[in-house]
């Protein structure tokens, strides 16, 4: 029997990169023990200084070394008939129903610490996640690990598990093959100009397979039969997205249009301003200040604990916190323009856009730098004997 080497499109290959060591994030951590049974509060010893704006890692000590805490993995035996490691891959995909995902930024010390600090800032009431370094399999190379609030490893060298989209991805590929043919035929149609760039993307596939329900425009999208057979179900907009749609975006568009007219901004400049003053980031900040924080405060005054308000109780479609936030969004959206909250939201957006306009005043479009093939344009004559020496 030949060994299985690929499953559901996933395969294994040798990792090409050496991973940088990561410094540990300082947080409230319970006492742990290392391999020798020694108790160590290593967060204090190997803390990683971070600027308040979470923009970069700074102040690294010149003599910094990895912490000594180990989380060793037991040796794994290969299953007969499976290539090395593919049996474990099968368990992840089939038993755990998870996709294997990768975030390049979490491979390094600085990238992992930045991400963890940013995540902890978004969830201040939750147990903090942490970064640590350890030689898990004791092969001499250290790994960058990210631990959740319970101390469980969630990320290893940027790799992690996410909810499986296997059925959706399979439906997408089956649709491409049924509409356009096999990969060779698809490539031919692209070359001939019959398939536009992005026409076969997964994002467009999901967009085309759903439509807004006119009876409930903020509720779940209507899913066609082709997509419904995968078990996919659309969800209503969450309160934060409702705030973006009904409150933030109207003020954002109004302020940006005014600034563009006053300053005679080009389309490219307006695009850059939108990137600098991201509406998504503005919405998150304003939502926390005007919606979620006041809602949490009110619910606490009514005797609700932080955990109880986030749970969906019997007879409720959503959690008490989500419903309270949604009603606050509706209240703000329907308030007149003299409402102090609306005035504050508009002024905050306007200030952010003005700052973005100033920040992009020297902006110029840079030409795309194309990589140059080092072998291209050579005029040398083939010499097989010299070529063979390259394999020695």
Tab-separated table of C-alpha atoms in Angstrom:
chain	number	residue	atom	x	y	z
A	1	UNK	CA	0.000	0.000	0.000
A	2	UNK	CA	1.396	3.393	-0.936
A	3	UNK	CA	1.579	6.140	1.664
A	4	UNK	CA	-1.084	8.868	1.615
A	5	UNK	CA	0.623	12.193	0.936
A	6	UNK	CA	-2.255	14.636	0.441
A	7	UNK	CA	-5.693	15.076	2.022
A	8	UNK	CA	-8.409	17.578	1.087
A	9	UNK	CA	-5.846	19.626	-0.801
A	10	UNK	CA	-3.467	19.839	2.179
A	11	UNK	CA	0.049	18.420	2.058
A	12	UNK	CA	3.227	18.725	4.119
A	13	UNK	CA	6.557	20.243	3.133
A	14	UNK	CA	9.757	21.203	4.901
A	15	UNK	CA	9.677	24.578	6.650
A	16	UNK	CA	12.079	26.924	4.824
A	17	UNK	CA	12.666	29.495	7.530
A	18	UNK	CA	14.504	29.749	10.835
A	19	UNK	CA	12.268	31.327	13.436
A	20	UNK	CA	13.425	34.288	15.530
A	21	UNK	CA	13.260	34.018	19.294
A	22	UNK	CA	10.363	35.790	20.976
A	23	UNK	CA	10.408	37.646	24.277
A	24	UNK	CA	7.605	36.947	26.705
A	25	UNK	CA	4.704	39.322	27.214
A	26	UNK	CA	4.414	40.587	30.774
A	27	UNK	CA	0.997	39.727	32.198
A	28	UNK	CA	-0.802	38.258	35.190
A	29	UNK	CA	0.381	34.670	34.922
A	30	UNK	CA	-0.023	31.892	37.422
A	31	UNK	CA	3.169	30.198	38.644
A	32	UNK	CA	4.360	27.497	36.253
A	33	UNK	CA	7.120	24.924	36.530
A	34	UNK	CA	9.882	24.073	34.097
A	35	UNK	CA	11.093	20.613	33.085
A	36	UNK	CA	13.154	20.291	36.269
A	37	UNK	CA	10.129	21.090	38.447
A	38	UNK	CA	11.374	24.553	39.420
A	39	UNK	CA	8.819	27.311	39.888
A	40	UNK	CA	9.525	30.349	37.746
A	41	UNK	CA	7.822	33.711	37.376
A	42	UNK	CA	9.526	34.181	34.040
A	43	UNK	CA	7.176	36.949	32.802
A	44	UNK	CA	8.982	39.417	35.091
A	45	UNK	CA	12.454	38.254	34.118
A	46	UNK	CA	11.881	38.231	30.388
A	47	UNK	CA	9.322	40.967	30.000
A	48	UNK	CA	9.090	42.675	26.641
A	49	UNK	CA	8.791	46.496	26.810
A	50	UNK	CA	5.989	47.750	24.563
A	51	UNK	CA	5.054	51.312	23.672
A	52	UNK	CA	1.609	52.382	24.769
A	53	UNK	CA	0.453	52.840	21.180
A	54	UNK	CA	1.344	49.205	20.413
A	55	UNK	CA	3.325	50.422	17.417
A	56	UNK	CA	6.601	48.602	17.969
A	57	UNK	CA	8.761	46.635	20.355
A	58	UNK	CA	11.479	48.681	22.040
A	59	UNK	CA	14.151	48.487	24.703
A	60	UNK	CA	15.293	44.927	24.113
A	61	UNK	CA	18.158	43.960	26.416
A	62	UNK	CA	21.388	43.061	24.651
A	63	UNK	CA	21.895	39.966	26.824
A	64	UNK	CA	18.348	38.647	26.454
A	65	UNK	CA	17.988	34.854	26.253
A	66	UNK	CA	14.924	32.593	25.881
A	67	UNK	CA	13.121	31.488	29.020
A	68	UNK	CA	13.808	27.999	30.312
A	69	UNK	CA	10.241	26.769	30.531
A	70	UNK	CA	9.643	23.813	28.226
A	71	UNK	CA	6.414	22.353	26.869
A	72	UNK	CA	7.703	19.149	25.351
A	73	UNK	CA	5.797	17.051	22.841
A	74	UNK	CA	5.835	13.282	23.077
A	75	UNK	CA	7.226	11.371	20.132
A	76	UNK	CA	4.573	10.341	17.626
A	77	UNK	CA	4.485	7.035	15.733
A	78	UNK	CA	3.438	7.057	12.076
A	79	UNK	CA	0.331	5.123	11.075
A	80	UNK	CA	0.938	2.384	8.463
A	81	UNK	CA	-0.031	3.520	4.976
A	82	UNK	CA	0.323	7.214	5.782
A	83	UNK	CA	3.299	9.372	4.833
A	84	UNK	CA	5.147	10.914	7.773
A	85	UNK	CA	2.977	13.510	9.478
A	86	UNK	CA	-0.003	13.067	7.165
A	87	UNK	CA	-1.764	10.830	9.688
A	88	UNK	CA	-1.652	13.758	12.137
A	89	UNK	CA	-2.849	16.073	9.382
A	90	UNK	CA	-5.808	13.766	8.781
A	91	UNK	CA	-6.781	13.884	12.452
A	92	UNK	CA	-6.737	17.672	12.407
A	93	UNK	CA	-8.817	17.959	9.239
A	94	UNK	CA	-11.213	15.054	9.784
A	95	UNK	CA	-11.548	14.598	13.554
A	96	UNK	CA	-10.974	18.167	14.699
A	97	UNK	CA	-12.891	19.693	11.743
A	98	UNK	CA	-10.338	22.500	11.531
A	99	UNK	CA	-8.446	24.287	8.788
A	100	UNK	CA	-4.714	24.879	9.151
A	101	UNK	CA	-3.949	28.583	8.877
A	102	UNK	CA	-0.782	30.660	8.850
A	103	UNK	CA	0.034	34.220	9.914
A	104	UNK	CA	3.535	35.193	8.813
A	105	UNK	CA	3.680	38.115	11.258
A	106	UNK	CA	3.455	35.742	14.216
A	107	UNK	CA	6.678	33.932	13.320
A	108	UNK	CA	8.881	36.566	14.933
A	109	UNK	CA	9.399	37.876	18.443
A	110	UNK	CA	8.216	41.391	17.680
A	111	UNK	CA	5.284	40.374	15.511
A	112	UNK	CA	3.885	37.899	18.034
A	113	UNK	CA	4.216	40.269	20.994
A	114	UNK	CA	2.617	43.123	19.062
A	115	UNK	CA	-0.331	40.938	18.032
A	116	UNK	CA	-0.863	39.583	21.555
A	117	UNK	CA	-0.727	43.057	23.118
A	118	UNK	CA	-3.200	44.370	20.560
A	119	UNK	CA	-5.525	41.437	21.229
A	120	UNK	CA	-5.335	41.893	24.993
A	121	UNK	CA	-6.135	45.590	24.552
A	122	UNK	CA	-9.305	44.663	22.628
A	123	UNK	CA	-10.428	42.293	25.389
A	124	UNK	CA	-9.305	43.998	28.632
A	125	UNK	CA	-11.665	41.982	30.850
A	126	UNK	CA	-10.480	38.593	29.556
A	127	UNK	CA	-7.509	36.619	30.808
A	128	UNK	CA	-4.487	37.932	28.882
A	129	UNK	CA	-2.872	35.899	26.127
A	130	UNK	CA	0.909	35.602	26.242
A	131	UNK	CA	3.961	34.973	24.070
A	132	UNK	CA	6.757	32.641	25.066
A	133	UNK	CA	9.671	30.878	23.446
A	134	UNK	CA	10.671	27.274	24.007
A	135	UNK	CA	12.254	24.373	22.195
A	136	UNK	CA	9.115	22.230	22.120
A	137	UNK	CA	10.559	19.159	20.424
A	138	UNK	CA	14.111	19.663	21.744
A	139	UNK	CA	15.762	19.763	18.349
A	140	UNK	CA	17.880	22.824	19.125
A	141	UNK	CA	15.586	25.306	17.355
A	142	UNK	CA	13.311	27.518	19.439
A	143	UNK	CA	9.657	28.067	18.594
A	144	UNK	CA	7.430	31.114	19.035
A	145	UNK	CA	4.317	30.082	20.968
A	146	UNK	CA	1.170	32.064	21.733
A	147	UNK	CA	-0.811	30.898	24.767
A	148	UNK	CA	-4.427	31.717	25.500
A	149	UNK	CA	-5.692	32.921	28.883
A	150	UNK	CA	-5.837	29.361	30.214
A	151	UNK	CA	-2.212	28.666	29.281
A	152	UNK	CA	-3.012	26.462	26.278
A	153	UNK	CA	-0.845	26.836	23.178
A	154	UNK	CA	-2.882	28.263	20.282
A	155	UNK	CA	-0.178	29.329	17.789
A	156	UNK	CA	3.126	27.686	16.896
A	157	UNK	CA	5.486	29.693	14.677
A	158	UNK	CA	2.507	31.489	13.165
A	159	UNK	CA	0.520	28.319	12.462
A	160	UNK	CA	-2.884	27.827	14.081
A	161	UNK	CA	-6.227	26.094	13.609
A	162	UNK	CA	-9.434	27.747	12.478
A	163	UNK	CA	-12.981	26.693	11.746
A	164	UNK	CA	-13.105	24.431	8.716
A	165	UNK	CA	-14.393	25.885	5.444
A	166	UNK	CA	-13.932	22.619	3.606
A	167	UNK	CA	-17.516	22.296	2.366
A	168	UNK	CA	-17.588	25.904	1.167
A	169	UNK	CA	-14.214	25.627	-0.554
A	170	UNK	CA	-15.251	22.358	-2.181
A	171	UNK	CA	-18.529	23.901	-3.396
A	172	UNK	CA	-16.554	26.813	-4.843
A	173	UNK	CA	-14.189	24.517	-6.760
A	174	UNK	CA	-17.061	22.324	-7.994
A	175	UNK	CA	-18.840	25.452	-9.257
A	176	UNK	CA	-15.709	26.570	-11.155
A	177	UNK	CA	-15.352	23.149	-12.774
A	178	UNK	CA	-19.040	22.931	-13.683
A	179	UNK	CA	-19.086	26.440	-15.202
A	180	UNK	CA	-15.628	26.649	-16.817
A	181	UNK	CA	-13.985	23.217	-16.840
A	182	UNK	CA	-10.757	21.784	-15.473
A	183	UNK	CA	-7.759	23.934	-14.390
A	184	UNK	CA	-6.161	23.719	-17.845
A	185	UNK	CA	-9.352	24.985	-19.495
A	186	UNK	CA	-9.682	27.771	-16.890
A	187	UNK	CA	-6.115	28.919	-17.582
A	188	UNK	CA	-6.835	28.919	-21.320
A	189	UNK	CA	-9.993	31.019	-20.861
A	190	UNK	CA	-8.050	33.511	-18.735
A	191	UNK	CA	-5.383	33.878	-21.420
A	192	UNK	CA	-8.062	34.440	-24.067
A	193	UNK	CA	-9.723	37.127	-21.940
A	194	UNK	CA	-12.981	35.292	-21.248
A	195	UNK	CA	-12.392	35.268	-17.477
A	196	UNK	CA	-11.666	38.619	-15.818
A	197	UNK	CA	-9.244	38.978	-12.857
A	198	UNK	CA	-11.055	38.074	-9.632
A	199	UNK	CA	-14.047	36.623	-11.470
A	200	UNK	CA	-13.497	33.192	-9.952
A	201	UNK	CA	-12.478	34.355	-6.477
A	202	UNK	CA	-14.014	32.767	-3.398
A	203	UNK	CA	-15.134	36.187	-2.171
A	204	UNK	CA	-17.087	36.872	-5.387
A	205	UNK	CA	-18.523	33.353	-5.295
A	206	UNK	CA	-19.902	33.923	-1.800
A	207	UNK	CA	-21.204	37.362	-2.796
A	208	UNK	CA	-23.001	36.074	-5.874
A	209	UNK	CA	-24.598	33.178	-3.997
A	210	UNK	CA	-26.383	35.478	-1.515
A	211	UNK	CA	-28.704	38.462	-1.639
A	212	UNK	CA	-30.294	40.882	0.802
A	213	UNK	CA	-33.687	39.903	2.187
A	214	UNK	CA	-35.920	42.926	1.445
A	215	UNK	CA	-38.142	42.010	4.405
A	216	UNK	CA	-35.194	42.164	6.820
A	217	UNK	CA	-32.256	44.038	5.229
A	218	UNK	CA	-30.105	43.838	8.378
A	219	UNK	CA	-30.891	40.196	9.021
A	220	UNK	CA	-29.379	37.072	7.441
A	221	UNK	CA	-28.750	37.176	3.706
A	222	UNK	CA	-30.851	34.902	1.504
A	223	UNK	CA	-28.689	31.934	0.509
A	224	UNK	CA	-29.340	30.161	-2.784
A	225	UNK	CA	-29.775	26.398	-2.989
A	226	UNK	CA	-26.248	25.774	-4.312
A	227	UNK	CA	-24.686	27.323	-1.215
A	228	UNK	CA	-27.348	26.088	1.207
A	229	UNK	CA	-26.485	22.446	0.482
A	230	UNK	CA	-23.132	22.984	2.218
A	231	UNK	CA	-24.920	23.827	5.464
A	232	UNK	CA	-23.821	27.467	5.292
A	233	UNK	CA	-26.065	29.918	7.123
A	234	UNK	CA	-25.790	33.683	6.900
A	235	UNK	CA	-25.979	35.706	10.115
A	236	UNK	CA	-27.516	39.120	10.826
A	237	UNK	CA	-25.295	42.170	11.168
A	238	UNK	CA	-23.823	42.463	14.652
A	239	UNK	CA	-24.354	45.681	16.688
A	240	UNK	CA	-20.913	47.013	15.760
A	241	UNK	CA	-21.698	46.672	12.054
A	242	UNK	CA	-25.123	48.251	12.590
A	243	UNK	CA	-23.322	51.216	14.162
A	244	UNK	CA	-21.027	51.420	11.130
A	245	UNK	CA	-23.925	51.286	8.663
A	246	UNK	CA	-26.368	53.675	10.326
A	247	UNK	CA	-24.173	56.072	12.300
A	248	UNK	CA	-20.493	56.181	11.396
A	249	UNK	CA	-20.566	55.759	7.593
A	250	UNK	CA	-23.056	58.604	6.904
A	251	UNK	CA	-20.946	61.028	8.978
A	252	UNK	CA	-17.695	59.682	7.499
A	253	UNK	CA	-18.875	60.081	3.889
A	254	UNK	CA	-20.274	63.549	4.562
A	255	UNK	CA	-17.060	64.798	6.193
A	256	UNK	CA	-14.809	63.264	3.539
A	257	UNK	CA	-16.860	64.711	0.657
A	258	UNK	CA	-16.655	68.153	2.220
A	259	UNK	CA	-12.887	67.962	2.742
A	260	UNK	CA	-12.358	66.607	-0.783
A	261	UNK	CA	-14.296	69.528	-2.283
A	262	UNK	CA	-12.607	72.140	-0.102
A	263	UNK	CA	-9.124	70.851	-0.842
A	264	UNK	CA	-9.753	69.726	-4.434
A	265	UNK	CA	-8.399	66.299	-3.586
A	266	UNK	CA	-7.787	63.849	-6.410
A	267	UNK	CA	-9.332	60.395	-6.405
A	268	UNK	CA	-5.932	58.889	-5.566
A	269	UNK	CA	-5.502	61.296	-2.656
A	270	UNK	CA	-8.988	60.537	-1.322
A	271	UNK	CA	-8.186	56.832	-1.540
A	272	UNK	CA	-5.039	57.376	0.500
A	273	UNK	CA	-6.940	59.462	3.083
A	274	UNK	CA	-9.412	56.604	3.469
A	275	UNK	CA	-6.527	54.226	4.096
A	276	UNK	CA	-4.927	56.476	6.735
A	277	UNK	CA	-8.206	57.330	8.501
A	278	UNK	CA	-9.629	53.822	8.335
A	279	UNK	CA	-13.382	53.798	8.828
A	280	UNK	CA	-13.139	50.339	10.407
A	281	UNK	CA	-10.727	51.534	13.088
A	282	UNK	CA	-12.744	54.701	13.691
A	283	UNK	CA	-15.921	52.670	14.009
A	284	UNK	CA	-14.350	50.320	16.555
A	285	UNK	CA	-13.133	53.212	18.707
A	286	UNK	CA	-16.394	55.169	18.533
A	287	UNK	CA	-18.497	52.048	19.108
A	288	UNK	CA	-16.636	51.281	22.318
A	289	UNK	CA	-16.966	54.870	23.580
A	290	UNK	CA	-20.596	55.571	22.627
A	291	UNK	CA	-22.198	52.112	22.642
A	292	UNK	CA	-20.514	49.139	24.313
A	293	UNK	CA	-18.966	50.865	27.344
A	294	UNK	CA	-22.207	52.730	28.271
A	295	UNK	CA	-24.182	49.513	27.724
A	296	UNK	CA	-21.872	47.526	30.008
A	297	UNK	CA	-22.092	50.268	32.646
A	298	UNK	CA	-25.895	50.251	32.582
A	299	UNK	CA	-26.090	46.467	32.819
A	300	UNK	CA	-23.664	46.438	35.743
A	301	UNK	CA	-25.849	48.957	37.543
A	302	UNK	CA	-28.776	46.570	37.014
A	303	UNK	CA	-26.819	43.834	38.782
A	304	UNK	CA	-25.624	41.889	35.741
A	305	UNK	CA	-22.162	40.380	35.893
A	306	UNK	CA	-19.801	40.634	32.934
A	307	UNK	CA	-20.252	36.936	32.178
A	308	UNK	CA	-24.040	36.863	32.525
A	309	UNK	CA	-24.596	39.823	30.211
A	310	UNK	CA	-22.614	38.097	27.451
A	311	UNK	CA	-24.631	34.876	27.568
A	312	UNK	CA	-27.778	34.229	25.552
A	313	UNK	CA	-30.517	33.541	28.085
A	314	UNK	CA	-33.596	31.409	27.548
A	315	UNK	CA	-36.090	33.059	25.229
A	316	UNK	CA	-33.560	35.605	23.885
A	317	UNK	CA	-32.257	35.659	20.309
A	318	UNK	CA	-28.947	37.231	21.355
A	319	UNK	CA	-27.105	38.012	24.574
A	320	UNK	CA	-28.352	40.780	26.845
A	321	UNK	CA	-25.270	42.851	25.993
A	322	UNK	CA	-25.799	42.505	22.221
A	323	UNK	CA	-29.457	43.512	22.450
A	324	UNK	CA	-28.649	46.477	24.703
A	325	UNK	CA	-25.929	47.642	22.300
A	326	UNK	CA	-28.228	47.263	19.291
A	327	UNK	CA	-30.919	49.385	20.971
A	328	UNK	CA	-28.329	52.043	21.785
A	329	UNK	CA	-27.263	52.088	18.134
A	330	UNK	CA	-30.890	52.547	17.084
A	331	UNK	CA	-31.314	55.341	19.622
A	332	UNK	CA	-28.275	57.218	18.311
A	333	UNK	CA	-29.183	56.617	14.655
A	334	UNK	CA	-32.697	58.010	15.145
A	335	UNK	CA	-31.627	60.997	17.271
A	336	UNK	CA	-31.704	64.465	15.687
A	337	UNK	CA	-28.506	66.114	14.484
A	338	UNK	CA	-28.329	68.285	17.621
A	339	UNK	CA	-27.839	65.213	19.794
A	340	UNK	CA	-24.547	65.561	21.673
A	341	UNK	CA	-23.500	62.046	20.822
A	342	UNK	CA	-23.969	62.632	17.111
A	343	UNK	CA	-22.086	65.899	17.336
A	344	UNK	CA	-19.228	64.172	19.148
A	345	UNK	CA	-19.110	61.360	16.592
A	346	UNK	CA	-19.035	63.790	13.668
A	347	UNK	CA	-16.316	65.922	15.268
A	348	UNK	CA	-14.167	62.859	15.997
A	349	UNK	CA	-14.471	61.643	12.413
A	350	UNK	CA	-13.762	65.098	11.034
A	351	UNK	CA	-10.607	65.463	13.172
A	352	UNK	CA	-9.339	62.067	12.013
A	353	UNK	CA	-9.933	62.924	8.358
A	354	UNK	CA	-8.315	66.355	8.651
A	355	UNK	CA	-5.248	64.714	10.195
A	356	UNK	CA	-5.216	62.152	7.366
A	357	UNK	CA	-5.396	64.909	4.746
A	358	UNK	CA	-2.404	66.637	6.336
A	359	UNK	CA	-0.495	63.362	6.641
A	360	UNK	CA	-0.954	62.631	2.933
A	361	UNK	CA	-0.119	66.087	1.579
A	362	UNK	CA	3.257	64.877	0.287
A	363	UNK	CA	1.853	61.589	-0.921
A	364	UNK	CA	2.925	60.511	-4.386
A	365	UNK	CA	2.151	57.325	-6.263
A	366	UNK	CA	5.202	55.077	-6.356
A	367	UNK	CA	5.969	52.948	-9.354
A	368	UNK	CA	5.594	49.244	-8.743
A	369	UNK	CA	8.984	47.595	-8.311
A	370	UNK	CA	9.086	44.399	-10.334
A	371	UNK	CA	11.547	41.683	-9.281
A	372	UNK	CA	14.323	40.941	-11.744
A	373	UNK	CA	15.119	37.327	-12.546
A	374	UNK	CA	18.891	36.958	-11.899
A	375	UNK	CA	19.164	34.387	-14.739
A	376	UNK	CA	17.385	36.539	-17.301
A	377	UNK	CA	19.466	38.043	-20.086
A	378	UNK	CA	22.543	35.877	-19.686
A	379	UNK	CA	24.675	35.219	-22.791
A	380	UNK	CA	26.805	32.357	-21.479
A	381	UNK	CA	27.228	29.087	-23.380
A	382	UNK	CA	26.032	25.853	-21.770
A	383	UNK	CA	28.803	23.902	-20.072
A	384	UNK	CA	27.401	20.696	-18.559
A	385	UNK	CA	30.616	19.935	-16.643
A	386	UNK	CA	30.369	23.279	-14.829
A	387	UNK	CA	26.644	22.736	-14.337
A	388	UNK	CA	27.291	19.376	-12.655
A	389	UNK	CA	29.726	21.030	-10.244
A	390	UNK	CA	26.800	23.001	-8.792
A	391	UNK	CA	25.408	19.750	-7.354
A	392	UNK	CA	28.566	18.859	-5.486
